[in-house]
Short mmCIF file of C-alpha atoms in Angstrom, two decimals:
data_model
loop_
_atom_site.label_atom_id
_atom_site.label_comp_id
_atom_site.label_asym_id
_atom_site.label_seq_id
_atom_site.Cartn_x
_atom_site.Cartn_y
_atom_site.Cartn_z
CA UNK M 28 35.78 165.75 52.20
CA UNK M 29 35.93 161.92 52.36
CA UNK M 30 39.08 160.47 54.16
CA UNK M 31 40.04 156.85 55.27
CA UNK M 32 42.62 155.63 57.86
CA UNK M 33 44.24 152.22 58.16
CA UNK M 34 45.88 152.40 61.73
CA UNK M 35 48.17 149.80 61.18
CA UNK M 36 51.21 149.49 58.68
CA UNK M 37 51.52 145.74 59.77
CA UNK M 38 49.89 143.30 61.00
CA UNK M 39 51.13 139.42 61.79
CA UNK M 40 49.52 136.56 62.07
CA UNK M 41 50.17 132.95 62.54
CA UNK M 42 48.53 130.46 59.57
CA UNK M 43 45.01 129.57 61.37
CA UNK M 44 44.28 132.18 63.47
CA UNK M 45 42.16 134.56 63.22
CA UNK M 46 43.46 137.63 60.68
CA UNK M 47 41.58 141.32 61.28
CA UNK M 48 42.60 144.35 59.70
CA UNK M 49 41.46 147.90 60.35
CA UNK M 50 40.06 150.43 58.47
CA UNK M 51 37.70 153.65 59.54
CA UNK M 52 36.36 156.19 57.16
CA UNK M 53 35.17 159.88 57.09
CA UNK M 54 32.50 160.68 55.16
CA UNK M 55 29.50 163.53 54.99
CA UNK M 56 26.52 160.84 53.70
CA UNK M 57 26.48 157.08 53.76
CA UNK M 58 29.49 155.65 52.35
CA UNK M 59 30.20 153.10 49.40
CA UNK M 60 33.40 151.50 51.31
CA UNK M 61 35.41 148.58 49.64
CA UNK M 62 38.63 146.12 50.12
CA UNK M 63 41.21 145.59 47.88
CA UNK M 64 44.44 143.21 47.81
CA UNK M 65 47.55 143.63 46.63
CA UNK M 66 50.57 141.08 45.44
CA UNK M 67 53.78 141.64 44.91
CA UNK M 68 54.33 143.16 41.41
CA UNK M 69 50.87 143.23 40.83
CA UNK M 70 47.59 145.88 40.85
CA UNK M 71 45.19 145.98 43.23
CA UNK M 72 42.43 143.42 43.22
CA UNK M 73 39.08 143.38 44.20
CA UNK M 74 38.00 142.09 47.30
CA UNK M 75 34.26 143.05 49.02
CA UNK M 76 32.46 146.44 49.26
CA UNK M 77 29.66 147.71 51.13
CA UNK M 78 27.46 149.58 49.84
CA UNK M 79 23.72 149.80 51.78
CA UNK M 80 22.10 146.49 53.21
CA UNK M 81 23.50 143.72 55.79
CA UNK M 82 26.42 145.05 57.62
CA UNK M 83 28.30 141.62 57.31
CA UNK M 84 29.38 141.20 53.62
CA UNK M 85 31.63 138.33 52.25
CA UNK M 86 34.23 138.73 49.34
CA UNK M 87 36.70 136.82 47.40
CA UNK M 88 38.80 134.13 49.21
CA UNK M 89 36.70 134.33 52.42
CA UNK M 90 36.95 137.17 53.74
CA UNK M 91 34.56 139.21 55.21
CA UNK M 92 34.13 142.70 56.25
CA UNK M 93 31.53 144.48 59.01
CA UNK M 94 30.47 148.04 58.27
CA UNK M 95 29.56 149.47 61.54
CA UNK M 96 27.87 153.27 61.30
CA UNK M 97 28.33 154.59 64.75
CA UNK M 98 32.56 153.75 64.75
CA UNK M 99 32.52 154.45 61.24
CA UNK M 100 34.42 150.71 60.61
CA UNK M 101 34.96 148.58 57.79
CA UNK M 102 37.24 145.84 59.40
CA UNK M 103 38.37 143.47 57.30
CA UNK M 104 38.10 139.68 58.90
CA UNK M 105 39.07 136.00 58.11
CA UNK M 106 38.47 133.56 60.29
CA UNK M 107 41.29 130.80 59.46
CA UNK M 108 44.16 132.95 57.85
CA UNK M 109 46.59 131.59 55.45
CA UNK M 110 50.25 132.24 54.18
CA UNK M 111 48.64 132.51 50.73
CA UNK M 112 47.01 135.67 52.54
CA UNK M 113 50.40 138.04 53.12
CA UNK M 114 49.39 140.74 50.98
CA UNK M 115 49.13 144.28 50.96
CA UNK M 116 45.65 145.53 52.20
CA UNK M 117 43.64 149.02 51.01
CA UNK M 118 40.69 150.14 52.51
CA UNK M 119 38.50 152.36 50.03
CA UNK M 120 35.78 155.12 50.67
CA UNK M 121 33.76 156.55 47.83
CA UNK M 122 31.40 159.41 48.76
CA UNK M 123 28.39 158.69 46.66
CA UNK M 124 26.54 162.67 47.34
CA UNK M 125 29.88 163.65 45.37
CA UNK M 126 29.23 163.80 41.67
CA UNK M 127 32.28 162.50 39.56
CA UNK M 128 33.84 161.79 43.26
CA UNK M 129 37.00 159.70 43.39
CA UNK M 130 38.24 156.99 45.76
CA UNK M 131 40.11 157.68 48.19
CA UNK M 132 42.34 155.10 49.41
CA UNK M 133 43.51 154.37 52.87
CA UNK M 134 47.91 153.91 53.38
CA UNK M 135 47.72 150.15 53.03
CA UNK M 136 48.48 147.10 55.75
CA UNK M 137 51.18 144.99 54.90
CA UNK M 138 49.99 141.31 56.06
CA UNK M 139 52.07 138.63 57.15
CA UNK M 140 50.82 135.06 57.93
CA UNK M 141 53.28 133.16 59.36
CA UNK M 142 53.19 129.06 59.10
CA UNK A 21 42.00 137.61 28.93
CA UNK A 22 43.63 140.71 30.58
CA UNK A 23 40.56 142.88 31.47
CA UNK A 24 42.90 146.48 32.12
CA UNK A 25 46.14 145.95 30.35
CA UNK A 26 49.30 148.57 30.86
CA UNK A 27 52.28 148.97 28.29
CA UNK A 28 55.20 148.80 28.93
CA UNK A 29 55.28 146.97 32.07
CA UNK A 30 58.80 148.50 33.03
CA UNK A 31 59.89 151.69 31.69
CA UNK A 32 64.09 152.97 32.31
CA UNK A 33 64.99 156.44 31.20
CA UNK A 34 66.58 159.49 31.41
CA UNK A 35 65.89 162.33 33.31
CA UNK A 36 64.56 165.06 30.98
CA UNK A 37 63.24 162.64 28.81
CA UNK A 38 59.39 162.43 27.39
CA UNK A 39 57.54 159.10 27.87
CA UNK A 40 53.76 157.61 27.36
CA UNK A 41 52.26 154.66 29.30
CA UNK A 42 49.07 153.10 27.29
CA UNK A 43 46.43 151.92 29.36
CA UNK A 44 43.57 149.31 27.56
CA UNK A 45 40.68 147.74 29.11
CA UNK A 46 38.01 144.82 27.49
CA UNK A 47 35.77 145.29 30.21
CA UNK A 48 33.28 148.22 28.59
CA UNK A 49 33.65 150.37 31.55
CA UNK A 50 32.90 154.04 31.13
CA UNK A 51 35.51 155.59 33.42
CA UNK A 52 39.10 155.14 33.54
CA UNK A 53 42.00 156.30 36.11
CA UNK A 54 45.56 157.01 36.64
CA UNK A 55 46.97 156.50 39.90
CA UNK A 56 50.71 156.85 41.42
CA UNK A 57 51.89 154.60 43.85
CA UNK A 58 55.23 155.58 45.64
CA UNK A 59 58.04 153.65 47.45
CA UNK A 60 56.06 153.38 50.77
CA UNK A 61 52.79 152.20 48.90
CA UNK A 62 50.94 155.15 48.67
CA UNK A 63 48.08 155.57 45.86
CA UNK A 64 47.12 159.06 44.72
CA UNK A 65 44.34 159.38 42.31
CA UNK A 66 45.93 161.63 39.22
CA UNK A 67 43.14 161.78 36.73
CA UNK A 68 39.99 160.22 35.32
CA UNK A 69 37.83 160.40 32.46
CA UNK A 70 34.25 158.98 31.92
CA UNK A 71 33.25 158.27 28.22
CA UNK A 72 36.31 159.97 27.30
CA UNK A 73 35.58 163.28 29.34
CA UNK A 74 38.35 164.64 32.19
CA UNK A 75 36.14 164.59 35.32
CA UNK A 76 39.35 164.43 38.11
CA UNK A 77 42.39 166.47 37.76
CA UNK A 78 44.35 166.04 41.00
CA UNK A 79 46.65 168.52 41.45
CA UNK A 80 49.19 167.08 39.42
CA UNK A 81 52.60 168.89 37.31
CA UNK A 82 51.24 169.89 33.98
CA UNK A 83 54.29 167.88 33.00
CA UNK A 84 51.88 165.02 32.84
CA UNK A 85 49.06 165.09 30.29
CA UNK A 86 46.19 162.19 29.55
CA UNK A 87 44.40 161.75 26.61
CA UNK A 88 41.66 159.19 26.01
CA UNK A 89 40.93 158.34 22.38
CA UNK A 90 38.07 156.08 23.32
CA UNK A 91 36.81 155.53 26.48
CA UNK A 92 38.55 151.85 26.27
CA UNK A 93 41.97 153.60 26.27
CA UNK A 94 44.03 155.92 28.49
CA UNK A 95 47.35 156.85 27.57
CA UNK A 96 49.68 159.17 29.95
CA UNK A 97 52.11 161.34 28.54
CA UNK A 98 55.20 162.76 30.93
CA UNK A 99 57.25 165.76 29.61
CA UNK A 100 60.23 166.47 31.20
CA UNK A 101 61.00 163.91 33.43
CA UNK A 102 62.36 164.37 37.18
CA UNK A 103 63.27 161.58 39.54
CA UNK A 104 60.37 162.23 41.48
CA UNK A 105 58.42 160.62 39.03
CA UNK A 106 60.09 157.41 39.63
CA UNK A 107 56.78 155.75 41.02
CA UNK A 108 54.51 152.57 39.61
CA UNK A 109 52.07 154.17 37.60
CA UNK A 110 48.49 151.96 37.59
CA UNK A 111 45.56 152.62 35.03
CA UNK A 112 42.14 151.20 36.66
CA UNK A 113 38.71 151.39 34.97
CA UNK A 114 35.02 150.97 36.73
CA UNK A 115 32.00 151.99 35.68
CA UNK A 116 29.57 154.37 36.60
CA UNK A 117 31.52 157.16 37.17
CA UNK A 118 32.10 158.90 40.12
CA UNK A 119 28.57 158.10 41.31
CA UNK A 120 28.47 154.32 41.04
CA UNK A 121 28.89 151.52 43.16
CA UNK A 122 30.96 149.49 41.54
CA UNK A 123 34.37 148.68 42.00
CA UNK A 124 37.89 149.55 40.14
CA UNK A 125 39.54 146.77 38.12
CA UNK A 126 43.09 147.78 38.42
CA UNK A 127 46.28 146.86 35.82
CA UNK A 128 49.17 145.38 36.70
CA UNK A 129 50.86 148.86 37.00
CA UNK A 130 54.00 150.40 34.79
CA UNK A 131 57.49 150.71 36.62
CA UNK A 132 59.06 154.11 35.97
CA UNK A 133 62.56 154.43 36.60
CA UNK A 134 64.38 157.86 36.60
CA UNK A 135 67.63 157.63 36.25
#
């Protein structure tokens, strides 16, 4: 069974700093993992995914996630964050061995950029 | 151009009451999903269908029943409705099944309110 944790309901951040947010994953094979975003009153948009290749992959809006095997990670990262950025975050894991398997999404991390 | 579009956007009613949410997408995916979101943000896969075929059936009240006409459409039907439903109900569409890479495109969600 595939699971996903996001260890952190909330994370702040001050505009221009650095923004990180966590996610680790449980699965049997070699995971598909992605990012999403979410807005107030809105669905949840596409951000990056990993699926087999470099370990560094860039998304939408600059952000940037590292898949790292041996901690099972797929932190999300931004170098310069903005106030635009206060969001709702969801990790994703997708076990590709399981036919017709489903996403399973991680609790969310409520970011908050502060100018 | 919406790509996964969700009617009605906000839905009031009655408890007891019977009630469909229409999902459409214009992006020619294969497989469509209904999630539930709840008050603290949590997303729970409820059902999906590739190329109009039920492949996920969380364990979900039989009070709720999907039907796909095409696989550009899933509608949700809810018999019988309890104030536990009271969620944000979000139709997302991807294709390749539960095998494939490629990310969900989500709609902006449907507000039920159980009153």
């Amino acid at each position: 069974a595939q699971s996903v944790a996001q260890p952190e309901d909330q994370v702040n951040v001050a505009e221009g700093n650095p923004l990180t947010v966590k996610c680790t994953y449980s699965v049997s094979g070699n995971p598909y993992l992605f990012w999403y975003v979410q807005y107030p009153n809105r669905g949840l948009q596409f951000l990056l995914k990993y699926i087999t290749g470099d370990n560094l992959v860039k998304g939408s809006y600059g952000f940037e996630a590292e898949f790292n095997k041996s901690q099972t990670s797929f932190h999300l990262k931004k170098p310069s964050a903005l106030v635009s950025d206060s969001a709702l975050y969801f990790c994703a894991v997708r076990d590709p061995s399981d036919s017709w398997g489903k996403f399973q999404f991680g609790a969310g991390t409520q970011v908050v950029v502060t100018p | 151009d919406t790509a996964v579009s969700q009617t009605p956007k906000y839905l009031v009613t009655q408890m007891g009451n019977d009630k469909s949410i229409k999902c459409e997408q214009n992006l020619g995916h294969d497989t469509m999903y209904w999630y539930k979101q709840d008050s603290k943000k949590f997303l729970k896969i409820m059902f999906s269908y590739n190329n109009k075929e039920l492949i996920i059936n969380e364990t979900v009240p039989n009070r709720f029943s999907p039907k796909s006409p095409d696989k550009a459409h899933l509608n949700l039907h809810i018999n019988s409705l309890e104030l536990g439903d009271s969620a944000v109900y979000f139709c997302a569409s991807s294709q390749g099944g539960g095998q494939g890479n490629q990310p969900q495109h989500f709609g902006d969600g449907t507000r039920l309110s159980i009153l």
